[in-house]
Amino acid sequence: TAQLKAGNGNSGLLVSEVKKQMEEAAAGEKLAVIDGSPGIGCPVIASLAGVDLVLIVAEPSLSGLSDLGRVVETARIFRTTLAVCVNKWDLDPQKTEEIETFCVREDIPLLGSIPFDSAVIDAVNAGKSILGNTEKAGPAIQEIAEQALKLLLEGEK
């Protein structure tokens, strides 16, 4: 783990170092998940380097749509398989529809949408898994994870 501070010039380098240590610690493992930061700064770019699949978690907002487009452009430079899911889709169904339209236009799989679920905050604050402790978000996240794994395995063929 590491502490990143907004505006630090070494944040991308720090992510790269954490990834390097993860690779050393998990040598021989078949799967590693990197949870990148939101937005499209240096830490995000460092998170994208060398990965097999980028699952973009898009928020249904104007800034979410903007970030989605920028992350897609950046990930395509790395020639990485892309997929999208929408977080809290039901807070703005119209923006969610715009994300869906974007995915169709850009030929990017939309793996699912996660509804807003106040139980997520309670689970996170209690240090519990979202999957077993939320009624709405957990099942949606499980389905998206299964779809992402399927997409990742298809890419290995």
CSV table of N, CA and C in Angstrom, one decimal:
chain,number,residue,atom,x,y,z
A,1,THR,N,0.9,-1.2,0.0
A,1,THR,CA,0.0,0.0,0.0
A,1,THR,C,0.9,1.2,0.0
A,2,ALA,N,0.3,2.3,-0.4
A,2,ALA,CA,1.1,3.6,-0.5
A,2,ALA,C,0.1,4.8,-0.3
A,3,GLN,N,0.7,5.9,0.1
A,3,GLN,CA,-0.1,7.1,0.3
A,3,GLN,C,0.2,8.0,-0.8
A,4,LEU,N,-0.8,8.4,-1.6
A,4,LEU,CA,-0.6,9.3,-2.7
A,4,LEU,C,-1.1,10.7,-2.3
A,5,LYS,N,-0.5,11.7,-2.7
A,5,LYS,CA,-1.0,13.1,-2.4
A,5,LYS,C,-1.2,13.8,-3.7
A,6,ALA,N,-2.4,14.5,-3.8
A,6,ALA,CA,-2.7,15.2,-5.1
A,6,ALA,C,-1.6,16.1,-5.5
A,7,GLY,N,-1.2,16.0,-6.7
A,7,GLY,CA,-0.2,16.9,-7.3
A,7,GLY,C,1.2,16.5,-7.1
A,8,ASN,N,1.5,15.4,-6.4
A,8,ASN,CA,2.8,14.9,-6.3
A,8,ASN,C,3.3,14.4,-7.6
A,9,GLY,N,4.5,14.9,-8.0
A,9,GLY,CA,5.1,14.5,-9.3
A,9,GLY,C,5.5,13.0,-9.3
A,10,ASN,N,5.6,12.4,-8.2
A,10,ASN,CA,6.1,11.0,-8.2
A,10,ASN,C,5.0,10.0,-8.1
A,11,SER,N,3.7,10.4,-8.2
A,11,SER,CA,2.6,9.5,-8.0
A,11,SER,C,2.6,8.4,-9.0
A,12,GLY,N,2.9,8.7,-10.3
A,12,GLY,CA,2.9,7.6,-11.3
A,12,GLY,C,4.1,6.7,-11.1
A,13,LEU,N,5.2,7.2,-10.6
A,13,LEU,CA,6.4,6.4,-10.3
A,13,LEU,C,6.1,5.5,-9.1
A,14,LEU,N,5.3,6.0,-8.1
A,14,LEU,CA,4.9,5.2,-7.0
A,14,LEU,C,4.0,4.0,-7.4
A,15,VAL,N,3.1,4.3,-8.2
A,15,VAL,CA,2.2,3.2,-8.7
A,15,VAL,C,3.0,2.2,-9.4
A,16,SER,N,4.0,2.6,-10.3
A,16,SER,CA,4.8,1.6,-11.0
A,16,SER,C,5.6,0.8,-10.0
A,17,GLU,N,6.1,1.4,-8.9
A,17,GLU,CA,6.9,0.7,-7.9
A,17,GLU,C,6.0,-0.3,-7.2
A,18,VAL,N,4.8,0.1,-6.8
A,18,VAL,CA,3.9,-0.8,-6.1
A,18,VAL,C,3.6,-2.0,-7.0
A,19,LYS,N,3.3,-1.7,-8.3
A,19,LYS,CA,3.1,-2.8,-9.3
A,19,LYS,C,4.3,-3.8,-9.4
A,20,LYS,N,5.5,-3.2,-9.4
A,20,LYS,CA,6.7,-4.1,-9.5
A,20,LYS,C,6.8,-5.0,-8.3
A,21,GLN,N,6.5,-4.4,-7.1
A,21,GLN,CA,6.6,-5.2,-5.9
A,21,GLN,C,5.5,-6.2,-5.8
A,22,MET,N,4.3,-5.9,-6.4
A,22,MET,CA,3.2,-6.9,-6.4
A,22,MET,C,3.6,-8.0,-7.3
A,23,GLU,N,4.2,-7.7,-8.5
A,23,GLU,CA,4.6,-8.8,-9.4
A,23,GLU,C,5.6,-9.7,-8.7
A,24,GLU,N,6.6,-9.2,-8.0
A,24,GLU,CA,7.6,-10.0,-7.3
A,24,GLU,C,6.9,-10.8,-6.2
A,25,ALA,N,6.0,-10.2,-5.4
A,25,ALA,CA,5.3,-10.9,-4.3
A,25,ALA,C,4.4,-12.0,-4.9
A,26,ALA,N,3.8,-11.8,-6.0
A,26,ALA,CA,2.8,-12.7,-6.6
A,26,ALA,C,3.4,-13.5,-7.7
A,27,ALA,N,4.6,-13.7,-7.8
A,27,ALA,CA,5.2,-14.5,-8.9
A,27,ALA,C,4.6,-15.8,-9.0
A,28,GLY,N,4.2,-16.2,-10.2
A,28,GLY,CA,3.5,-17.5,-10.4
A,28,GLY,C,2.0,-17.4,-10.3
A,29,GLU,N,1.5,-16.4,-9.8
A,29,GLU,CA,0.0,-16.2,-9.7
A,29,GLU,C,-0.5,-16.0,-11.1
A,30,LYS,N,-1.7,-16.4,-11.4
A,30,LYS,CA,-2.3,-16.3,-12.7
A,30,LYS,C,-3.1,-15.0,-12.9
A,31,LEU,N,-3.5,-14.4,-11.7
A,31,LEU,CA,-4.4,-13.2,-11.8
A,31,LEU,C,-4.0,-12.2,-10.7
A,32,ALA,N,-3.9,-11.0,-11.1
A,32,ALA,CA,-3.7,-9.9,-10.1
A,32,ALA,C,-4.7,-8.8,-10.6
A,33,VAL,N,-5.3,-8.1,-9.6
A,33,VAL,CA,-6.2,-7.0,-9.8
A,33,VAL,C,-5.6,-5.8,-9.3
A,34,ILE,N,-5.6,-4.8,-10.2
A,34,ILE,CA,-5.0,-3.5,-9.8
A,34,ILE,C,-6.2,-2.5,-9.8
A,35,ASP,N,-6.5,-1.9,-8.6
A,35,ASP,CA,-7.5,-0.9,-8.5
A,35,ASP,C,-6.9,0.5,-8.7
A,36,GLY,N,-7.1,1.0,-9.9
A,36,GLY,CA,-6.5,2.3,-10.3
A,36,GLY,C,-7.3,3.4,-9.7
A,37,SER,N,-6.7,4.6,-9.6
A,37,SER,CA,-7.4,5.8,-9.1
A,37,SER,C,-8.3,6.3,-10.1
A,38,PRO,N,-9.3,7.1,-9.7
A,38,PRO,CA,-10.2,7.8,-10.6
A,38,PRO,C,-9.5,8.9,-11.4
A,39,GLY,N,-10.1,9.2,-12.5
A,39,GLY,CA,-9.6,10.3,-13.3
A,39,GLY,C,-8.7,9.8,-14.4
A,40,ILE,N,-7.7,10.7,-14.8
A,40,ILE,CA,-6.8,10.3,-15.9
A,40,ILE,C,-5.5,11.0,-15.7
A,41,GLY,N,-5.0,10.9,-14.5
A,41,GLY,CA,-3.6,11.5,-14.2
A,41,GLY,C,-2.6,10.4,-14.3
A,42,CYS,N,-1.4,10.8,-13.9
A,42,CYS,CA,-0.2,9.9,-14.0
A,42,CYS,C,-0.4,8.5,-13.3
A,43,PRO,N,-1.1,8.5,-12.1
A,43,PRO,CA,-1.3,7.2,-11.5
A,43,PRO,C,-2.2,6.3,-12.3
A,44,VAL,N,-3.1,6.8,-13.1
A,44,VAL,CA,-4.0,6.0,-13.9
A,44,VAL,C,-3.2,5.4,-15.1
A,45,ILE,N,-2.4,6.3,-15.7
A,45,ILE,CA,-1.5,5.8,-16.8
A,45,ILE,C,-0.6,4.7,-16.4
A,46,ALA,N,0.0,4.9,-15.2
A,46,ALA,CA,0.9,3.9,-14.7
A,46,ALA,C,0.2,2.6,-14.4
A,47,SER,N,-1.1,2.7,-13.9
A,47,SER,CA,-1.9,1.5,-13.7
A,47,SER,C,-2.2,0.7,-14.9
A,48,LEU,N,-2.3,1.4,-16.1
A,48,LEU,CA,-2.7,0.8,-17.3
A,48,LEU,C,-1.5,0.0,-18.0
A,49,ALA,N,-0.3,0.4,-17.7
A,49,ALA,CA,0.9,-0.2,-18.4
A,49,ALA,C,1.0,-1.7,-18.0
A,50,GLY,N,1.1,-2.5,-19.1
A,50,GLY,CA,1.3,-3.9,-18.9
A,50,GLY,C,0.2,-4.8,-18.5
A,51,VAL,N,-1.0,-4.3,-18.5
A,51,VAL,CA,-2.2,-5.1,-18.1
A,51,VAL,C,-2.8,-5.7,-19.3
A,52,ASP,N,-3.6,-6.8,-19.0
A,52,ASP,CA,-4.3,-7.5,-20.1
A,52,ASP,C,-5.7,-7.0,-20.3
A,53,LEU,N,-6.3,-6.4,-19.3
A,53,LEU,CA,-7.7,-6.0,-19.3
A,53,LEU,C,-7.9,-4.7,-18.5
A,54,VAL,N,-8.5,-3.7,-19.0
A,54,VAL,CA,-8.9,-2.5,-18.3
A,54,VAL,C,-10.4,-2.5,-18.2
A,55,LEU,N,-10.9,-2.6,-17.0
A,55,LEU,CA,-12.3,-2.5,-16.7
A,55,LEU,C,-12.5,-1.1,-16.1
A,56,ILE,N,-13.1,-0.2,-17.0
A,56,ILE,CA,-13.4,1.2,-16.6
A,56,ILE,C,-14.7,1.3,-15.8
A,57,VAL,N,-14.6,1.8,-14.6
A,57,VAL,CA,-15.9,2.0,-13.8
A,57,VAL,C,-16.3,3.4,-14.1
A,58,ALA,N,-17.3,3.6,-14.8
A,58,ALA,CA,-17.8,4.9,-15.2
A,58,ALA,C,-18.9,5.4,-14.3
A,59,GLU,N,-18.8,6.6,-13.9
A,59,GLU,CA,-19.9,7.3,-13.1
A,59,GLU,C,-20.8,8.0,-14.1
A,60,PRO,N,-22.1,7.9,-13.9
A,60,PRO,CA,-23.1,8.6,-14.8
A,60,PRO,C,-23.2,10.1,-14.5
A,61,SER,N,-22.1,10.8,-14.9
A,61,SER,CA,-22.1,12.3,-14.8
A,61,SER,C,-21.3,12.9,-15.9
A,62,LEU,N,-21.3,14.2,-16.0
A,62,LEU,CA,-20.6,14.8,-17.1
A,62,LEU,C,-19.1,14.6,-17.0
A,63,SER,N,-18.5,14.7,-15.8
A,63,SER,CA,-17.1,14.4,-15.6
A,63,SER,C,-16.8,12.9,-15.8
A,64,GLY,N,-17.7,12.0,-15.4
A,64,GLY,CA,-17.6,10.6,-15.6
A,64,GLY,C,-17.5,10.3,-17.1
A,65,LEU,N,-18.3,10.9,-17.9
A,65,LEU,CA,-18.3,10.7,-19.4
A,65,LEU,C,-17.0,11.2,-20.0
A,66,SER,N,-16.6,12.3,-19.5
A,66,SER,CA,-15.3,12.9,-20.0
A,66,SER,C,-14.1,12.0,-19.6
A,67,ASP,N,-14.1,11.6,-18.4
A,67,ASP,CA,-13.0,10.7,-18.0
A,67,ASP,C,-13.0,9.4,-18.7
A,68,LEU,N,-14.2,8.8,-19.0
A,68,LEU,CA,-14.3,7.6,-19.7
A,68,LEU,C,-13.7,7.7,-21.1
A,69,GLY,N,-14.0,8.8,-21.8
A,69,GLY,CA,-13.4,9.0,-23.1
A,69,GLY,C,-11.9,9.1,-23.1
A,70,ARG,N,-11.4,9.8,-22.1
A,70,ARG,CA,-10.0,10.0,-22.0
A,70,ARG,C,-9.2,8.7,-21.6
A,71,VAL,N,-9.8,8.0,-20.7
A,71,VAL,CA,-9.2,6.7,-20.3
A,71,VAL,C,-9.2,5.7,-21.5
A,72,VAL,N,-10.3,5.7,-22.2
A,72,VAL,CA,-10.3,4.8,-23.4
A,72,VAL,C,-9.2,5.2,-24.4
A,73,GLU,N,-9.1,6.5,-24.7
A,73,GLU,CA,-8.0,6.9,-25.6
A,73,GLU,C,-6.6,6.5,-25.1
A,74,THR,N,-6.4,6.6,-23.8
A,74,THR,CA,-5.1,6.3,-23.2
A,74,THR,C,-4.9,4.8,-23.2
A,75,ALA,N,-5.9,4.0,-22.8
A,75,ALA,CA,-5.8,2.6,-22.8
A,75,ALA,C,-5.5,2.0,-24.2
A,76,ARG,N,-6.1,2.6,-25.2
A,76,ARG,CA,-5.9,2.1,-26.6
A,76,ARG,C,-4.5,2.3,-27.0
A,77,ILE,N,-3.8,3.3,-26.5
A,77,ILE,CA,-2.3,3.5,-26.8
A,77,ILE,C,-1.6,2.2,-26.3
A,78,PHE,N,-2.0,1.7,-25.2
A,78,PHE,CA,-1.4,0.5,-24.6
A,78,PHE,C,-1.9,-0.8,-25.3
A,79,ARG,N,-2.8,-0.7,-26.2
A,79,ARG,CA,-3.4,-1.8,-26.9
A,79,ARG,C,-4.0,-2.9,-26.0
A,80,THR,N,-4.7,-2.4,-25.0
A,80,THR,CA,-5.2,-3.2,-23.9
A,80,THR,C,-6.7,-3.5,-24.2
A,81,THR,N,-7.2,-4.7,-23.9
A,81,THR,CA,-8.6,-5.0,-24.0
A,81,THR,C,-9.3,-4.1,-23.0
A,82,LEU,N,-10.5,-3.6,-23.5
A,82,LEU,CA,-11.3,-2.7,-22.7
A,82,LEU,C,-12.6,-3.2,-22.4
A,83,ALA,N,-13.2,-2.8,-21.3
A,83,ALA,CA,-14.6,-3.1,-20.9
A,83,ALA,C,-15.0,-2.0,-20.0
A,84,VAL,N,-16.3,-1.8,-19.9
A,84,VAL,CA,-16.9,-0.7,-19.0
A,84,VAL,C,-18.0,-1.3,-18.2
A,85,CYS,N,-18.1,-0.7,-17.0
A,85,CYS,CA,-19.3,-0.9,-16.2
A,85,CYS,C,-19.7,0.4,-15.6
A,86,VAL,N,-21.0,0.6,-15.3
A,86,VAL,CA,-21.5,1.9,-14.8
A,86,VAL,C,-21.8,1.7,-13.3
A,87,ASN,N,-21.2,2.6,-12.5
A,87,ASN,CA,-21.4,2.6,-11.1
A,87,ASN,C,-22.5,3.6,-10.7
A,88,LYS,N,-23.5,3.2,-9.9
A,88,LYS,CA,-24.6,4.0,-9.4
A,88,LYS,C,-25.4,4.5,-10.6
A,89,TRP,N,-25.7,3.6,-11.5
A,89,TRP,CA,-26.3,3.9,-12.8
A,89,TRP,C,-27.7,4.6,-12.6
A,90,ASP,N,-28.4,4.2,-11.5
A,90,ASP,CA,-29.7,4.7,-11.3
A,90,ASP,C,-29.8,6.1,-10.8
A,91,LEU,N,-28.6,6.7,-10.5
A,91,LEU,CA,-28.6,8.1,-10.0
A,91,LEU,C,-28.9,9.1,-11.2
A,92,ASP,N,-28.5,8.6,-12.4
A,92,ASP,CA,-28.7,9.4,-13.6
A,92,ASP,C,-28.9,8.5,-14.8
A,93,PRO,N,-30.1,8.0,-15.0
A,93,PRO,CA,-30.3,7.0,-16.1
A,93,PRO,C,-30.0,7.6,-17.5
A,94,GLN,N,-30.2,8.9,-17.6
A,94,GLN,CA,-29.9,9.6,-18.9
A,94,GLN,C,-28.4,9.5,-19.2
A,95,LYS,N,-27.6,9.9,-18.2
A,95,LYS,CA,-26.1,9.8,-18.4
A,95,LYS,C,-25.7,8.3,-18.6
A,96,THR,N,-26.3,7.4,-17.9
A,96,THR,CA,-26.0,6.0,-18.1
A,96,THR,C,-26.3,5.6,-19.5
A,97,GLU,N,-27.4,6.1,-20.1
A,97,GLU,CA,-27.7,5.8,-21.5
A,97,GLU,C,-26.6,6.4,-22.4
A,98,GLU,N,-26.1,7.5,-22.1
A,98,GLU,CA,-25.0,8.1,-22.9
A,98,GLU,C,-23.8,7.3,-22.8
A,99,ILE,N,-23.5,6.7,-21.7
A,99,ILE,CA,-22.3,5.8,-21.5
A,99,ILE,C,-22.6,4.6,-22.4
A,100,GLU,N,-23.8,4.0,-22.3
A,100,GLU,CA,-24.1,2.8,-23.2
A,100,GLU,C,-23.9,3.1,-24.6
A,101,THR,N,-24.4,4.3,-25.1
A,101,THR,CA,-24.2,4.7,-26.5
A,101,THR,C,-22.8,4.9,-26.8
A,102,PHE,N,-22.0,5.5,-25.9
A,102,PHE,CA,-20.5,5.6,-26.2
A,102,PHE,C,-19.9,4.2,-26.4
A,103,CYS,N,-20.3,3.3,-25.5
A,103,CYS,CA,-19.7,1.9,-25.6
A,103,CYS,C,-20.0,1.2,-26.9
A,104,VAL,N,-21.3,1.4,-27.4
A,104,VAL,CA,-21.7,0.8,-28.7
A,104,VAL,C,-20.9,1.5,-29.8
A,105,ARG,N,-20.8,2.8,-29.8
A,105,ARG,CA,-20.1,3.5,-30.8
A,105,ARG,C,-18.6,3.2,-30.8
A,106,GLU,N,-18.0,3.0,-29.7
A,106,GLU,CA,-16.6,2.7,-29.6
A,106,GLU,C,-16.3,1.2,-29.6
A,107,ASP,N,-17.3,0.3,-29.7
A,107,ASP,CA,-17.2,-1.1,-29.7
A,107,ASP,C,-16.5,-1.6,-28.5
A,108,ILE,N,-16.9,-1.2,-27.3
A,108,ILE,CA,-16.4,-1.6,-26.0
A,108,ILE,C,-17.5,-2.4,-25.3
A,109,PRO,N,-17.2,-3.5,-24.8
A,109,PRO,CA,-18.2,-4.3,-24.1
A,109,PRO,C,-18.7,-3.6,-22.8
A,110,LEU,N,-20.0,-3.5,-22.6
A,110,LEU,CA,-20.5,-3.0,-21.3
A,110,LEU,C,-20.9,-4.2,-20.5
A,111,LEU,N,-20.1,-4.4,-19.4
A,111,LEU,CA,-20.3,-5.6,-18.7
A,111,LEU,C,-21.4,-5.6,-17.6
A,112,GLY,N,-22.0,-4.4,-17.4
A,112,GLY,CA,-23.1,-4.3,-16.5
A,112,GLY,C,-23.1,-3.0,-15.8
A,113,SER,N,-24.2,-2.8,-15.0
A,113,SER,CA,-24.4,-1.6,-14.2
A,113,SER,C,-24.7,-1.9,-12.8
A,114,ILE,N,-24.1,-1.1,-11.9
A,114,ILE,CA,-24.3,-1.3,-10.5
A,114,ILE,C,-25.2,-0.2,-9.9
A,115,PRO,N,-26.3,-0.6,-9.3
A,115,PRO,CA,-27.2,0.3,-8.7
A,115,PRO,C,-26.6,1.0,-7.5
A,116,PHE,N,-27.1,2.2,-7.2
A,116,PHE,CA,-26.7,2.8,-5.9
A,116,PHE,C,-27.3,2.0,-4.8
A,117,ASP,N,-26.4,1.8,-3.8
A,117,ASP,CA,-26.8,0.9,-2.6
A,117,ASP,C,-26.1,1.5,-1.4
A,118,SER,N,-26.9,2.1,-0.5
A,118,SER,CA,-26.4,2.7,0.7
A,118,SER,C,-25.7,1.7,1.6
A,119,ALA,N,-26.0,0.4,1.4
A,119,ALA,CA,-25.4,-0.6,2.2
A,119,ALA,C,-23.9,-0.8,1.9
A,120,VAL,N,-23.5,-0.3,0.7
A,120,VAL,CA,-22.0,-0.3,0.4
A,120,VAL,C,-21.2,0.5,1.4
A,121,ILE,N,-21.7,1.7,1.7
A,121,ILE,CA,-21.0,2.5,2.7
A,121,ILE,C,-20.9,1.8,4.0
A,122,ASP,N,-21.9,1.2,4.4
A,122,ASP,CA,-21.9,0.5,5.7
A,122,ASP,C,-21.0,-0.7,5.7
A,123,ALA,N,-21.0,-1.4,4.6
A,123,ALA,CA,-20.1,-2.6,4.5
A,123,ALA,C,-18.6,-2.1,4.5
A,124,VAL,N,-18.3,-1.1,3.7
A,124,VAL,CA,-16.9,-0.6,3.6
A,124,VAL,C,-16.5,-0.1,5.0
A,125,ASN,N,-17.3,0.7,5.6
A,125,ASN,CA,-16.9,1.3,6.9
A,125,ASN,C,-16.8,0.2,8.0
A,126,ALA,N,-17.4,-0.9,7.8
A,126,ALA,CA,-17.3,-2.1,8.8
A,126,ALA,C,-16.2,-3.0,8.4
A,127,GLY,N,-15.5,-2.7,7.3
A,127,GLY,CA,-14.4,-3.6,6.8
A,127,GLY,C,-14.9,-4.9,6.3
A,128,LYS,N,-16.2,-4.9,5.8
A,128,LYS,CA,-16.8,-6.1,5.2
A,128,LYS,C,-16.8,-6.1,3.7
A,129,SER,N,-16.9,-7.3,3.1
A,129,SER,CA,-17.0,-7.4,1.7
A,129,SER,C,-18.3,-6.8,1.2
A,130,ILE,N,-18.3,-6.2,0.1
A,130,ILE,CA,-19.6,-5.7,-0.5
A,130,ILE,C,-20.4,-6.9,-1.0
A,131,LEU,N,-19.7,-7.9,-1.5
A,131,LEU,CA,-20.4,-9.0,-2.2
A,131,LEU,C,-21.4,-9.7,-1.3
A,132,GLY,N,-21.1,-10.0,-0.1
A,132,GLY,CA,-22.0,-10.7,0.8
A,132,GLY,C,-22.8,-9.9,1.7
A,133,ASN,N,-22.6,-8.6,1.6
A,133,ASN,CA,-23.2,-7.7,2.6
A,133,ASN,C,-24.1,-6.6,2.0
A,134,THR,N,-24.4,-6.7,0.7
A,134,THR,CA,-25.3,-5.7,0.1
A,134,THR,C,-26.3,-6.4,-0.8
A,135,GLU,N,-27.5,-5.9,-0.7
A,135,GLU,CA,-28.6,-6.6,-1.4
A,135,GLU,C,-28.6,-6.3,-2.9
A,136,LYS,N,-28.3,-5.0,-3.3
A,136,LYS,CA,-28.4,-4.6,-4.7
A,136,LYS,C,-27.0,-4.5,-5.4
A,137,ALA,N,-26.0,-3.9,-4.8
A,137,ALA,CA,-24.8,-3.7,-5.4
A,137,ALA,C,-24.0,-5.0,-5.5
A,138,GLY,N,-24.0,-5.8,-4.5
A,138,GLY,CA,-23.2,-7.0,-4.4
A,138,GLY,C,-23.4,-8.0,-5.6
A,139,PRO,N,-24.7,-8.3,-5.9
A,139,PRO,CA,-25.0,-9.2,-7.0
A,139,PRO,C,-24.6,-8.6,-8.3
A,140,ALA,N,-24.7,-7.3,-8.5
A,140,ALA,CA,-24.3,-6.7,-9.8
A,140,ALA,C,-22.8,-6.7,-9.9
A,141,ILE,N,-22.1,-6.5,-8.9
A,141,ILE,CA,-20.6,-6.5,-8.9
A,141,ILE,C,-20.1,-7.9,-9.2
A,142,GLN,N,-20.8,-8.9,-8.6
A,142,GLN,CA,-20.4,-10.3,-8.8
A,142,GLN,C,-20.6,-10.7,-10.3
A,143,GLU,N,-21.7,-10.3,-10.9
A,143,GLU,CA,-21.9,-10.5,-12.3
A,143,GLU,C,-20.9,-9.8,-13.2
A,144,ILE,N,-20.6,-8.6,-12.9
A,144,ILE,CA,-19.6,-7.9,-13.7
A,144,ILE,C,-18.2,-8.5,-13.5
A,145,ALA,N,-17.9,-9.0,-12.3
A,145,ALA,CA,-16.6,-9.7,-12.2
A,145,ALA,C,-16.5,-11.0,-13.0
A,146,GLU,N,-17.6,-11.7,-13.0
A,146,GLU,CA,-17.7,-12.9,-13.8
A,146,GLU,C,-17.5,-12.6,-15.3
A,147,GLN,N,-18.2,-11.6,-15.7
A,147,GLN,CA,-18.1,-11.2,-17.2
A,147,GLN,C,-16.7,-10.7,-17.5
A,148,ALA,N,-16.0,-10.0,-16.6
A,148,ALA,CA,-14.7,-9.5,-16.8
A,148,ALA,C,-13.7,-10.7,-16.9
A,149,LEU,N,-13.9,-11.6,-16.0
A,149,LEU,CA,-13.0,-12.8,-16.0
A,149,LEU,C,-13.2,-13.6,-17.3
A,150,LYS,N,-14.4,-13.7,-17.7
A,150,LYS,CA,-14.7,-14.4,-19.0
A,150,LYS,C,-14.0,-13.7,-20.2
A,151,LEU,N,-14.1,-12.4,-20.2
A,151,LEU,CA,-13.5,-11.6,-21.3
A,151,LEU,C,-12.0,-11.7,-21.2
A,152,LEU,N,-11.4,-11.7,-20.0
A,152,LEU,CA,-10.0,-11.9,-19.9
A,152,LEU,C,-9.5,-13.2,-20.4
A,153,LEU,N,-10.3,-14.3,-20.0
A,153,LEU,CA,-9.9,-15.6,-20.4
A,153,LEU,C,-10.0,-15.8,-21.9
A,154,GLU,N,-11.0,-15.2,-22.5
A,154,GLU,CA,-11.2,-15.2,-24.0
A,154,GLU,C,-10.0,-14.6,-24.7
A,155,GLY,N,-9.4,-13.5,-24.1
A,155,GLY,CA,-8.3,-12.9,-24.6
A,155,GLY,C,-7.0,-13.7,-24.6
A,156,GLU,N,-6.9,-14.7,-23.7
A,156,GLU,CA,-5.8,-15.5,-23.6
A,156,GLU,C,-5.7,-16.6,-24.7
A,157,LYS,N,-6.8,-16.8,-25.3
A,157,LYS,CA,-6.8,-17.9,-26.4
A,157,LYS,C,-6.1,-17.5,-27.6
